[in-house]
PDB file of C-alpha atoms in Angstrom:
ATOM      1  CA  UNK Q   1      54.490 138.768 172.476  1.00  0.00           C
ATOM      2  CA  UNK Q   2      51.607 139.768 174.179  1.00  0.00           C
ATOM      3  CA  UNK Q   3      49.044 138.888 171.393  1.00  0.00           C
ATOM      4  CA  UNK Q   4      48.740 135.096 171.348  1.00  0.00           C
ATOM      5  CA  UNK Q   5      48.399 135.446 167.656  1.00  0.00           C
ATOM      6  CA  UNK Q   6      51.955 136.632 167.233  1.00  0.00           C
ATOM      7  CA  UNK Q   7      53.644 133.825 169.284  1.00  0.00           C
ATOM      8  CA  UNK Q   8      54.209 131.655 165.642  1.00  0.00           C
ATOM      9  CA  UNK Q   9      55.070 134.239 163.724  1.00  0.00           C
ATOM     10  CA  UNK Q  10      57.590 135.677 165.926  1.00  0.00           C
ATOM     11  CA  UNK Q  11      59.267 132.495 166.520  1.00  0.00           C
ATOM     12  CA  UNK Q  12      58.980 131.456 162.998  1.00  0.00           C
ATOM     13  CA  UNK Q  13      60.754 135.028 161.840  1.00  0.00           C
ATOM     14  CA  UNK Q  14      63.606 134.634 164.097  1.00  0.00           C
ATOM     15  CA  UNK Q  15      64.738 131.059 162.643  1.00  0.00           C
ATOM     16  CA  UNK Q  16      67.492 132.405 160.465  1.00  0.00           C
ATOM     17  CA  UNK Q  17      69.328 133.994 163.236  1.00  0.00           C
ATOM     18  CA  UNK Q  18      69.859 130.992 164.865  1.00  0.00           C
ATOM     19  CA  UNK Q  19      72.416 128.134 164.434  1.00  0.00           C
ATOM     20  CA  UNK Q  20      71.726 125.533 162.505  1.00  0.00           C
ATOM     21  CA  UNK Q  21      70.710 123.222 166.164  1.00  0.00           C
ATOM     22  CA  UNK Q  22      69.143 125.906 167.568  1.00  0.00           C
ATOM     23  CA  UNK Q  23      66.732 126.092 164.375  1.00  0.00           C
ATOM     24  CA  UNK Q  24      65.981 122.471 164.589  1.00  0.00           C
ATOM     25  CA  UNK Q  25      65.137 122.930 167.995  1.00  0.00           C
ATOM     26  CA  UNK Q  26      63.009 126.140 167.886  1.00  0.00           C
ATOM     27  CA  UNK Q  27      61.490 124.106 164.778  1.00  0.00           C
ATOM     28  CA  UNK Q  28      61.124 121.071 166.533  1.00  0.00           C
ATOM     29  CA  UNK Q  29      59.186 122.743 169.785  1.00  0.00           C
ATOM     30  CA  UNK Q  30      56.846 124.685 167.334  1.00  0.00           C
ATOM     31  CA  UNK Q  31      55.512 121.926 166.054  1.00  0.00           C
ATOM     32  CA  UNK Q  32      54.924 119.947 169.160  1.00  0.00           C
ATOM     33  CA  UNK Q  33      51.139 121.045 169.711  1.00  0.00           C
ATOM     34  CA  UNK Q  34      51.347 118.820 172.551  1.00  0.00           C
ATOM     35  CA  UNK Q  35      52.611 121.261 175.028  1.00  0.00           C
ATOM     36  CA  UNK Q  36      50.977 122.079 177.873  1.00  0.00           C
ATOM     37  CA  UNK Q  37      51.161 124.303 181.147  1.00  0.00           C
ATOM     38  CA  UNK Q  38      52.465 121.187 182.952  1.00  0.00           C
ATOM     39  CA  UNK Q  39      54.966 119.605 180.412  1.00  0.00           C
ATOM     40  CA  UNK Q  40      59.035 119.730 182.318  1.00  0.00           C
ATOM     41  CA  UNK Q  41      61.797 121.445 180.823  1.00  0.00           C
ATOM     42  CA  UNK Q  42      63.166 117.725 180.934  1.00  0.00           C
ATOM     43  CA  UNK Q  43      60.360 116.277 178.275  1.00  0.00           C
ATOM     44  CA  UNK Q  44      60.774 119.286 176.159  1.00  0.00           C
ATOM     45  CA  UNK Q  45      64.668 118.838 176.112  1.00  0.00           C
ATOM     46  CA  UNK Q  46      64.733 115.561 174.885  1.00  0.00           C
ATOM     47  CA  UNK Q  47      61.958 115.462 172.543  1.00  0.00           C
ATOM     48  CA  UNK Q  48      64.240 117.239 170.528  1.00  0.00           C
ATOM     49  CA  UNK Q  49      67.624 115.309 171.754  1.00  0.00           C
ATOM     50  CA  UNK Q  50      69.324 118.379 173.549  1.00  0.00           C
ATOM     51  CA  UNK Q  51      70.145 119.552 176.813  1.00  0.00           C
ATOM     52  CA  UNK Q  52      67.646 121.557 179.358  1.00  0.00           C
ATOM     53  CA  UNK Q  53      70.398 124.463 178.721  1.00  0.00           C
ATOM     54  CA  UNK Q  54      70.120 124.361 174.822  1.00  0.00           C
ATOM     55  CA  UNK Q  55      66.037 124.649 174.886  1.00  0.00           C
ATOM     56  CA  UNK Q  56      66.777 127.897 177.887  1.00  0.00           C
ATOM     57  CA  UNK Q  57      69.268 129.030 175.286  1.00  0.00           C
ATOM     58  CA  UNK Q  58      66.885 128.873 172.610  1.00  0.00           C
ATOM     59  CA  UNK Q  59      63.761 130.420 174.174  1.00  0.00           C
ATOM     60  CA  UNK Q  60      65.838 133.349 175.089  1.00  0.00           C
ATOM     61  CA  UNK Q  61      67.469 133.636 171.589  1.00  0.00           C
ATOM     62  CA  UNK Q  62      63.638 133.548 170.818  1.00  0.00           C
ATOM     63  CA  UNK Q  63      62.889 136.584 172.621  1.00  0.00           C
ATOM     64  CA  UNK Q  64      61.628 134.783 175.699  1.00  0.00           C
ATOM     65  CA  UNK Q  65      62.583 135.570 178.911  1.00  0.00           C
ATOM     66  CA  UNK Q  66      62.961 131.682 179.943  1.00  0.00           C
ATOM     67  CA  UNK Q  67      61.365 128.290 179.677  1.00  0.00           C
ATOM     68  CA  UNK Q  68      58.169 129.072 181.192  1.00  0.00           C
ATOM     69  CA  UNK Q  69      57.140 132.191 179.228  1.00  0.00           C
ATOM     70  CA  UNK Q  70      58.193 130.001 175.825  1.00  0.00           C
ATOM     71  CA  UNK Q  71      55.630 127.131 177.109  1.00  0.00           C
ATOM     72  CA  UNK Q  72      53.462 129.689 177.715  1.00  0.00           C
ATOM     73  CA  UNK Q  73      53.628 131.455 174.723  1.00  0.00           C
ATOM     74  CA  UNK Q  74      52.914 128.531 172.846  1.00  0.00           C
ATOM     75  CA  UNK Q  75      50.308 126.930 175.075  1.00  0.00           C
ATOM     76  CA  UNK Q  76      48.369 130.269 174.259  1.00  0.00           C
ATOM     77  CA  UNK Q  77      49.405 130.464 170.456  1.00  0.00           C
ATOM     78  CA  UNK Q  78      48.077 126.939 170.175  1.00  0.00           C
ATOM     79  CA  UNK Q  79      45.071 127.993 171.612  1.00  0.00           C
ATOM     80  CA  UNK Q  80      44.120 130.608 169.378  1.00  0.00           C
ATOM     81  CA  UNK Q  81      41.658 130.456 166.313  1.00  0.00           C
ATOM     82  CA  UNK Q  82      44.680 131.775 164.706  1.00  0.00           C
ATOM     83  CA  UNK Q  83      46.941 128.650 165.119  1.00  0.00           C
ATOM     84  CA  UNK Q  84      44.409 126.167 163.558  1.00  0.00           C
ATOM     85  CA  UNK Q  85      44.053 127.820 160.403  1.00  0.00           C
ATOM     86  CA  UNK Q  86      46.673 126.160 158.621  1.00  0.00           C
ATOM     87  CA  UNK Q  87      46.404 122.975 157.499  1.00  0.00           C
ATOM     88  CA  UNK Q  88      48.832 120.892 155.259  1.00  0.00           C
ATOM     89  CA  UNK Q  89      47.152 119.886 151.662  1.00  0.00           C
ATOM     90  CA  UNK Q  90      47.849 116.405 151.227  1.00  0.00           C
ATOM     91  CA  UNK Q  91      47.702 114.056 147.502  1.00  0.00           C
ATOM     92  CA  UNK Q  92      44.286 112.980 148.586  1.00  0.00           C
ATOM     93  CA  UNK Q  93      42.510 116.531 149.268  1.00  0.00           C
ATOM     94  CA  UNK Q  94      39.334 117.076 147.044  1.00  0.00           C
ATOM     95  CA  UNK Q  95      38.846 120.267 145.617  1.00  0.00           C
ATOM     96  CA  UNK Q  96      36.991 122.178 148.229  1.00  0.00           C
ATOM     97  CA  UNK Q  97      39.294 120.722 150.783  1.00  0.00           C
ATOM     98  CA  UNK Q  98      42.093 122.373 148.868  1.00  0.00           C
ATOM     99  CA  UNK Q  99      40.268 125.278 148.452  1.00  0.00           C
ATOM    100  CA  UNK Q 100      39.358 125.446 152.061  1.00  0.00           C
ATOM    101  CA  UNK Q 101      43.060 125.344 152.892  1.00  0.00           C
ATOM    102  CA  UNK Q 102      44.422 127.256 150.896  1.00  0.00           C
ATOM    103  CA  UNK Q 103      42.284 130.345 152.016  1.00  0.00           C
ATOM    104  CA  UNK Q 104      42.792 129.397 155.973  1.00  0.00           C
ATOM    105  CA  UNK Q 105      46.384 129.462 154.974  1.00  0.00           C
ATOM    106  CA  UNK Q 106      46.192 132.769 153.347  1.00  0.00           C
ATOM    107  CA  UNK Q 107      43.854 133.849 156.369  1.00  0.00           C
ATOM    108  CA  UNK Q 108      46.022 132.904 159.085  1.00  0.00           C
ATOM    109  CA  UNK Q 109      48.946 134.580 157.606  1.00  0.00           C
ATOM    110  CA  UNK Q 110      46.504 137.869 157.392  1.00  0.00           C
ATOM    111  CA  UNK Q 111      45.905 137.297 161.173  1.00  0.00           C
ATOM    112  CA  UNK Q 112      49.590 137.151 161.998  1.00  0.00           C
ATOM    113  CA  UNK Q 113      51.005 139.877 159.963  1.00  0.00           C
ATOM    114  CA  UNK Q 114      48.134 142.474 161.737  1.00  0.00           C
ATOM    115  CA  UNK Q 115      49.700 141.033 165.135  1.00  0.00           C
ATOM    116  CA  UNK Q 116      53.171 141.866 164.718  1.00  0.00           C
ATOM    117  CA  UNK Q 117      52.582 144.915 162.802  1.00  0.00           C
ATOM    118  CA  UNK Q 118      54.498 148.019 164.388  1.00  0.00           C
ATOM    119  CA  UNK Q 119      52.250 150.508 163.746  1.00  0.00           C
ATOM    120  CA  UNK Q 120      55.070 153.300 164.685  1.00  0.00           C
ATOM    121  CA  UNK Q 121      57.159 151.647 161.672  1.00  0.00           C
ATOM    122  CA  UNK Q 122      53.653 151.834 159.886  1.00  0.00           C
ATOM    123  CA  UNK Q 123      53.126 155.375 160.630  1.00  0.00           C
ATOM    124  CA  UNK Q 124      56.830 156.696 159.745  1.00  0.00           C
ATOM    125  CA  UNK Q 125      56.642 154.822 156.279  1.00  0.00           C
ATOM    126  CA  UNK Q 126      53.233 156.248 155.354  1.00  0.00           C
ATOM    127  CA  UNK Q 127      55.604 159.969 156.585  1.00  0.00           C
ATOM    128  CA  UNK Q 128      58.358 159.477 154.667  1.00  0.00           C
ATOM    129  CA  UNK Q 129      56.119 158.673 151.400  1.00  0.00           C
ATOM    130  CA  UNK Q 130      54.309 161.025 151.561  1.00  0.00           C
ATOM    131  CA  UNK Q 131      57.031 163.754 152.029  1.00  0.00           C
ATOM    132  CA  UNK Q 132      59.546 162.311 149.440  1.00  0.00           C
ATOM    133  CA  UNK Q 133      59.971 163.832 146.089  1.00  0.00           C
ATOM    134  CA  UNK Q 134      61.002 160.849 144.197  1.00  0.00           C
ATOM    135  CA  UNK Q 135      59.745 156.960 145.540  1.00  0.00           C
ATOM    136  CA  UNK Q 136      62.282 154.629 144.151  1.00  0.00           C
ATOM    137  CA  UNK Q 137      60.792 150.145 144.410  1.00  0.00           C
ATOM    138  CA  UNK Q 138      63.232 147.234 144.122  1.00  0.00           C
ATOM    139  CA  UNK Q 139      62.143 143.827 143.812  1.00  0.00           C
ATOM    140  CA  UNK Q 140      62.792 140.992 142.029  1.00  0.00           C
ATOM    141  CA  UNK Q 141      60.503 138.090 140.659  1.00  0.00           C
ATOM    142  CA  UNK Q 142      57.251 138.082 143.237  1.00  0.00           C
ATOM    143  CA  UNK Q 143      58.325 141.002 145.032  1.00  0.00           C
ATOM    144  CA  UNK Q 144      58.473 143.132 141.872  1.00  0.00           C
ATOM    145  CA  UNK Q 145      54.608 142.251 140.879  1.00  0.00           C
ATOM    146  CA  UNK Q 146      53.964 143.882 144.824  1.00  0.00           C
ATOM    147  CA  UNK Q 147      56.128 146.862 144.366  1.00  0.00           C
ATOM    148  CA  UNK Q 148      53.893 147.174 141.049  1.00  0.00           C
ATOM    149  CA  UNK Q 149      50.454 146.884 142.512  1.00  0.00           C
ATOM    150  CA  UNK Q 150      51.389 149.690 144.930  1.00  0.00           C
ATOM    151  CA  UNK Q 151      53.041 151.999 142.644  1.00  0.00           C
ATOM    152  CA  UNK Q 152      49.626 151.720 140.121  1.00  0.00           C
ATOM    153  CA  UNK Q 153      47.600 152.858 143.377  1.00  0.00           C
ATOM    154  CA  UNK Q 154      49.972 155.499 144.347  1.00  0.00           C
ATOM    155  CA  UNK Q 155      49.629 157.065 140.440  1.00  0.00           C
ATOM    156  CA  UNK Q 156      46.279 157.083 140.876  1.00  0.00           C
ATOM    157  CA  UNK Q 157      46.309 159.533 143.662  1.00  0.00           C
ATOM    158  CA  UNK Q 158      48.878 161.715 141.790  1.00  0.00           C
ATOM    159  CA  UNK Q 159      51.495 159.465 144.164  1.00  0.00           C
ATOM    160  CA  UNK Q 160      54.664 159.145 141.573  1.00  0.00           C
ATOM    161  CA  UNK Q 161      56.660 156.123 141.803  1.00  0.00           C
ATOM    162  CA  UNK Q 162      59.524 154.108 139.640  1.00  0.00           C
ATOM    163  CA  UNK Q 163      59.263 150.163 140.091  1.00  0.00           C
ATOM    164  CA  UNK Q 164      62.880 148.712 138.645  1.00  0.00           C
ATOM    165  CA  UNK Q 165      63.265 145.231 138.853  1.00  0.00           C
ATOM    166  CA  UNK Q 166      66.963 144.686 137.298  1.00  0.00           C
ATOM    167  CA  UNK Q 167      69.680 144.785 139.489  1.00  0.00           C
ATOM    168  CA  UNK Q 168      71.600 147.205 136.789  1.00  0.00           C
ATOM    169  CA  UNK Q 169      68.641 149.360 136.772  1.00  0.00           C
ATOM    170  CA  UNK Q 170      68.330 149.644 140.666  1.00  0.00           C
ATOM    171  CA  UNK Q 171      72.084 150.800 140.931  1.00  0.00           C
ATOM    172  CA  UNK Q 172      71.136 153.345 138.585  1.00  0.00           C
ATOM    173  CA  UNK Q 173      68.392 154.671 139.899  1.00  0.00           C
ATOM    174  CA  UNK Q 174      70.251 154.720 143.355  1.00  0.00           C
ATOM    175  CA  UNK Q 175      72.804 156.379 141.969  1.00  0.00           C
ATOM    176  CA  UNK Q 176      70.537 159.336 141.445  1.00  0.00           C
ATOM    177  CA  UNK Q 177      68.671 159.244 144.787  1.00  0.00           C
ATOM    178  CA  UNK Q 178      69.644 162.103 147.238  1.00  0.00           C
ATOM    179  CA  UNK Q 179      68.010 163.766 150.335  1.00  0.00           C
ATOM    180  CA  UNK Q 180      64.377 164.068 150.087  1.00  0.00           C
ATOM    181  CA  UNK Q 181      63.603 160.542 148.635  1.00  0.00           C
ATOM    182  CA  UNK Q 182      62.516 157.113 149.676  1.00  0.00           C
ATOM    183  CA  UNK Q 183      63.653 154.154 148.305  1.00  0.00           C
ATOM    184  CA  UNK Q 184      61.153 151.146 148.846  1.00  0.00           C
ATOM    185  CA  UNK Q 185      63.319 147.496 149.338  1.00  0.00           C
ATOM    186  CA  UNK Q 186      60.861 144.671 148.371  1.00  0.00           C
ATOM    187  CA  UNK Q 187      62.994 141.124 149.699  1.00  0.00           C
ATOM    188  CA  UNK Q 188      60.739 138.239 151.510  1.00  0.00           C
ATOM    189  CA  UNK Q 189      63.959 136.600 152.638  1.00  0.00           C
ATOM    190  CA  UNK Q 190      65.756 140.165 153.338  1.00  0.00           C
ATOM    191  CA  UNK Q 191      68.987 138.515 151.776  1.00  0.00           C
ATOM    192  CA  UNK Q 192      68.474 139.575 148.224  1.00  0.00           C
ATOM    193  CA  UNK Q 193      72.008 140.890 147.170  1.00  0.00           C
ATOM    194  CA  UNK Q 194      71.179 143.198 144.306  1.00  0.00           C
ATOM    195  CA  UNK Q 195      67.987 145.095 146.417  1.00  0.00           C
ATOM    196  CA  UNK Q 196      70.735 145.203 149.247  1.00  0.00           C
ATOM    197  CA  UNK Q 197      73.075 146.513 147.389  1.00  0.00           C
ATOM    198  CA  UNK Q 198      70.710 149.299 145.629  1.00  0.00           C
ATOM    199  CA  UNK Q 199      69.770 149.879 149.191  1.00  0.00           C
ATOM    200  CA  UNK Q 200      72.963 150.174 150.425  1.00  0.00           C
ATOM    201  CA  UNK Q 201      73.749 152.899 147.838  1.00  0.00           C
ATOM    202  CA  UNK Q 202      70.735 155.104 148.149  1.00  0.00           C
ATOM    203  CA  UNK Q 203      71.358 155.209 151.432  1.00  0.00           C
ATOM    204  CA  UNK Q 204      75.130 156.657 151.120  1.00  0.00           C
ATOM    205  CA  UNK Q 205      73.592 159.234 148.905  1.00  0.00           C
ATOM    206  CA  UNK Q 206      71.443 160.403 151.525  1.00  0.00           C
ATOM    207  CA  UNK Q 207      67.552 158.524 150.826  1.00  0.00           C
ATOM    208  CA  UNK Q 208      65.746 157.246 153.302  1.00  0.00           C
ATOM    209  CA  UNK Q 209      65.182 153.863 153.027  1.00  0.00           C
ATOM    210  CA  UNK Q 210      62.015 151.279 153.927  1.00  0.00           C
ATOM    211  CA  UNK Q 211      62.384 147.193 153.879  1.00  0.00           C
ATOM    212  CA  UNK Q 212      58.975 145.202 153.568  1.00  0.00           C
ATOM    213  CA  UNK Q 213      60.133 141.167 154.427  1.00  0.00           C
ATOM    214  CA  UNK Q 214      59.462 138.349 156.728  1.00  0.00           C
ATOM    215  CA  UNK Q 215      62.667 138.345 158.323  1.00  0.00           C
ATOM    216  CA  UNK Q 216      63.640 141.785 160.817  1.00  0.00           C
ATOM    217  CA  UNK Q 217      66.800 140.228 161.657  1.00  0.00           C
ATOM    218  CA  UNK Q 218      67.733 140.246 157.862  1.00  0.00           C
ATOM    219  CA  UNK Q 219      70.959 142.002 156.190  1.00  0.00           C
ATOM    220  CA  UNK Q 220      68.243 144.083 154.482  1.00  0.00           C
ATOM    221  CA  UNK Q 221      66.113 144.757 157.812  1.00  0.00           C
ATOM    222  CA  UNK Q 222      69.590 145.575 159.774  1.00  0.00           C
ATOM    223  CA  UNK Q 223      70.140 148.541 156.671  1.00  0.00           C
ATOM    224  CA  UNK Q 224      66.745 150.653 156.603  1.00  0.00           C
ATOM    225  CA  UNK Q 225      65.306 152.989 158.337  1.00  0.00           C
ATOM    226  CA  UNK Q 226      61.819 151.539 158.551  1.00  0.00           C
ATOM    227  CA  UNK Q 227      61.163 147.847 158.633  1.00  0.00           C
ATOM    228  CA  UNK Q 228      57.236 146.143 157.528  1.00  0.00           C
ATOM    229  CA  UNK Q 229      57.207 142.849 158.473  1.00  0.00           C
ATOM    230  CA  UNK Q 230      54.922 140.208 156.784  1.00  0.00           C
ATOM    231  CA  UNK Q 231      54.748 136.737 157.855  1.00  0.00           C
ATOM    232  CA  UNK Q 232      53.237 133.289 156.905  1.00  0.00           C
ATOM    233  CA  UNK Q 233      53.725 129.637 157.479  1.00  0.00           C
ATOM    234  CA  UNK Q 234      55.638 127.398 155.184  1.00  0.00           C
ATOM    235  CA  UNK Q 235      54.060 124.967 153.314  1.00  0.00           C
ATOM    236  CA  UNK Q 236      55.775 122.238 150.957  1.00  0.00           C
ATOM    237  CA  UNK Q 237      53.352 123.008 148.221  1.00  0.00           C
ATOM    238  CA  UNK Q 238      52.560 126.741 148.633  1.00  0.00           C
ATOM    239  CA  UNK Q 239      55.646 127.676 149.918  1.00  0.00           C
ATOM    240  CA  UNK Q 240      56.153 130.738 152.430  1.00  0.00           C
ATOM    241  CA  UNK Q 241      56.788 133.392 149.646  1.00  0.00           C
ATOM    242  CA  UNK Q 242      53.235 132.526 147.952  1.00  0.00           C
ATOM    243  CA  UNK Q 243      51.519 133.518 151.558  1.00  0.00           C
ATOM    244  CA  UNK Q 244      53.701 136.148 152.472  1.00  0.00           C
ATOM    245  CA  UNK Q 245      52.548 137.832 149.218  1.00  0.00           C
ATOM    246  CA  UNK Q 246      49.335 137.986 149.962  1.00  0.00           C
ATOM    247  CA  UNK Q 247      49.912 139.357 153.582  1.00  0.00           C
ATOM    248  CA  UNK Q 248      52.474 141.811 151.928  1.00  0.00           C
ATOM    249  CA  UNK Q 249      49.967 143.029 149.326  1.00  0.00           C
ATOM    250  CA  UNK Q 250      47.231 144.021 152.106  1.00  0.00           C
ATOM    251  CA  UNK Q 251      50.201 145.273 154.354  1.00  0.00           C
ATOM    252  CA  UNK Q 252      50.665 147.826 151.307  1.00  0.00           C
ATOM    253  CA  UNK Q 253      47.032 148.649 150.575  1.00  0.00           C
ATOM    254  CA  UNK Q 254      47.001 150.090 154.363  1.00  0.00           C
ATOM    255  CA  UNK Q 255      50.035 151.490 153.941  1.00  0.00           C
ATOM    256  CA  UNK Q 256      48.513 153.384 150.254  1.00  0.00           C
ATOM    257  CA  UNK Q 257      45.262 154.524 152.031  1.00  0.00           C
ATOM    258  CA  UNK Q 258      47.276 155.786 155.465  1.00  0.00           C
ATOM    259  CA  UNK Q 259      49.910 158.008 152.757  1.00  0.00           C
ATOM    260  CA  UNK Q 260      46.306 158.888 150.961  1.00  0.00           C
ATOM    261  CA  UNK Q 261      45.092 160.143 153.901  1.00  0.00           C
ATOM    262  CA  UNK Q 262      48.000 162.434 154.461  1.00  0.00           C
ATOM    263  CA  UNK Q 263      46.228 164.767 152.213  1.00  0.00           C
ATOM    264  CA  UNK Q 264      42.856 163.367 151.355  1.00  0.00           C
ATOM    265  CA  UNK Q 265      41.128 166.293 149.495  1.00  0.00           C
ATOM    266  CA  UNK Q 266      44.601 166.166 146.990  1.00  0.00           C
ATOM    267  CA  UNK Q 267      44.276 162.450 146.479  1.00  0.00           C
ATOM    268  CA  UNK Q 268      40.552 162.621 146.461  1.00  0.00           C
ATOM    269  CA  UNK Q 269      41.267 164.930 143.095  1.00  0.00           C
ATOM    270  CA  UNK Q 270      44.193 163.617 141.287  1.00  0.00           C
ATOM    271  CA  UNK Q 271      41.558 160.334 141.600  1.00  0.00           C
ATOM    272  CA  UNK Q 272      38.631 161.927 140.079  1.00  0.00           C
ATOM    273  CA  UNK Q 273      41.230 162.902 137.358  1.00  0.00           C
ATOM    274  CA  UNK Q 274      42.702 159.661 136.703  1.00  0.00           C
ATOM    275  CA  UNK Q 275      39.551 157.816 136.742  1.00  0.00           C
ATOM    276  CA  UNK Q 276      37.564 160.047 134.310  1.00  0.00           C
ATOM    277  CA  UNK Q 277      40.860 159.763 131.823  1.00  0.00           C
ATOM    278  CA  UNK Q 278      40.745 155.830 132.354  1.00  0.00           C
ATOM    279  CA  UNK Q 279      36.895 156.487 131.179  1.00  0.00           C
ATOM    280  CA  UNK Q 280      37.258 158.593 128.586  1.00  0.00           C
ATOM    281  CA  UNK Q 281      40.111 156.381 126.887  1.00  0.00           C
ATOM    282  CA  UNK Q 282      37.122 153.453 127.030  1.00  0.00           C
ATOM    283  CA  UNK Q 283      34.742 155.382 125.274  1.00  0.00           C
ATOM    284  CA  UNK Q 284      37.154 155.458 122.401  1.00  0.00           C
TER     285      UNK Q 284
END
């Protein structure tokens, strides 16, 4: 957590791995932008109505090594440009207030994702696409329409990909997956039993696997080989998954131009191609 920027976010992605108290706590302390350098374990304990132990307990769980580094870490989140992007839209916004937030919220959740990127995790990914012979996506609802913006790019490079969407359909297509190909898992939550379970089998057959969701403590995360990690801050309107899209989306255009890149003067080609039949088909 070296990046100030990545403070929230890494907090925020951990939630569901802790108890039900221990959320509300971790929940309750990331929203007090209050803290300072100064403020006692004591103050922080019972702001949220728990013992000094249970906050120790839950900065740890957190990834912190105590107390201290937790008030720390979010002394300098709250500190950052990054942290006051996000503002709640209330009944009474105007227009270009609502505007205005929305785009800091998208923004912010830009900011984040680059700071917890692993770029090793990055790097392998962009390896194992652009070594597979057959690129399998699985998503459902939202995370279908991302799978399906990168698998358009991919084509046209000369990339091939199959986007399936139906949990039937994703069996199926793991069913057929073997040693040599990738199979893409598109899950914001990470708990999505039919990508799991397409996962699961593609894996058994001998596919390597790649998870893009906000949560790296998920079942899904847990079963990959490669985890991307978006994340974004939940909003009652928006919601998280609306956000997370959007960071998702530019976490795959890098990901399209770093696989491009693994043989430019190829993809540079099967472009020209694609775009002059794209072209000619207008002229019709």
């Amino acid at each position: 957590m070296g990046d100030p920027r990545a403070v929230g976010a890494q907090i925020r992605m951990r939630l569901p791995s802790l108890t039900p108290l221990e959320g509300k706590v971790a929940a309750d302390i990331l929203a007090r932008k209050d803290i300072t350098e100064a403020m006692p374990l004591r103050e922080v304990a019972e702001g949220s109505g728990v013992s000094d132990a249970m906050v120790v307990k839950v900065a740890k769980k957190l990834g912190f090594a105590g107390f201290r580094e937790f008030r720390q870490g979010l002394v300098d989140y709250y500190s950052s440009d990054t942290a006051a992007l996000h503002s709640e839209i209330s009944a009474e916004d105007t227009a270009g207030e609502i505007v205005q937030k929305v785009f800091r919220t998208a923004m912010q959740a830009l900011e984040e994702t680059f700071a917890i990127l692993d770029l090793e995790a990055f790097e392998r990914a962009a390896d194992l696409l652009h070594r597979a012979k057959q690129r399998d996506f699985y998503g459902l609802g939202g995370s279908a329409q991302i799978a399906r913006d990168v698998s358009h790019k991919f084509l046209r490079i000369g990339i091939r990909s199959s986007v399936f969407d139906d949990a039937h359909m994703m069996m199926m297509s793991a069913a057929l997956l073997g040693e040599g190909d990738v199979a893409i898992a598109f899950s914001h939550s990470g708990n999505t039993s039919a990508v799991i379970d397409a996962v699961e089998l593609a894996r058994k057959n001998g596919a390597r696997t790649i998870a893009v969701t906000n949560y790296p403590d998920s079942p899904l995360a847990k079963l990959v080989d490669v985890v991307l990690c978006s994340t974004a801050q939940n909003s009652p309107l928006l919601g998280e998954n609306a956000t997370a899209r959007i960071a998702q989306l530019n976490l795959l255009d890098a990901l399209f131009v770093a696989t491009a890149q693994r043989d430019r003067k190829t993809a540079d080609l099967n472009l020209g191609r694609t775009m002059r039949a794209v072209q000619s088909k207008r002229k019709l």
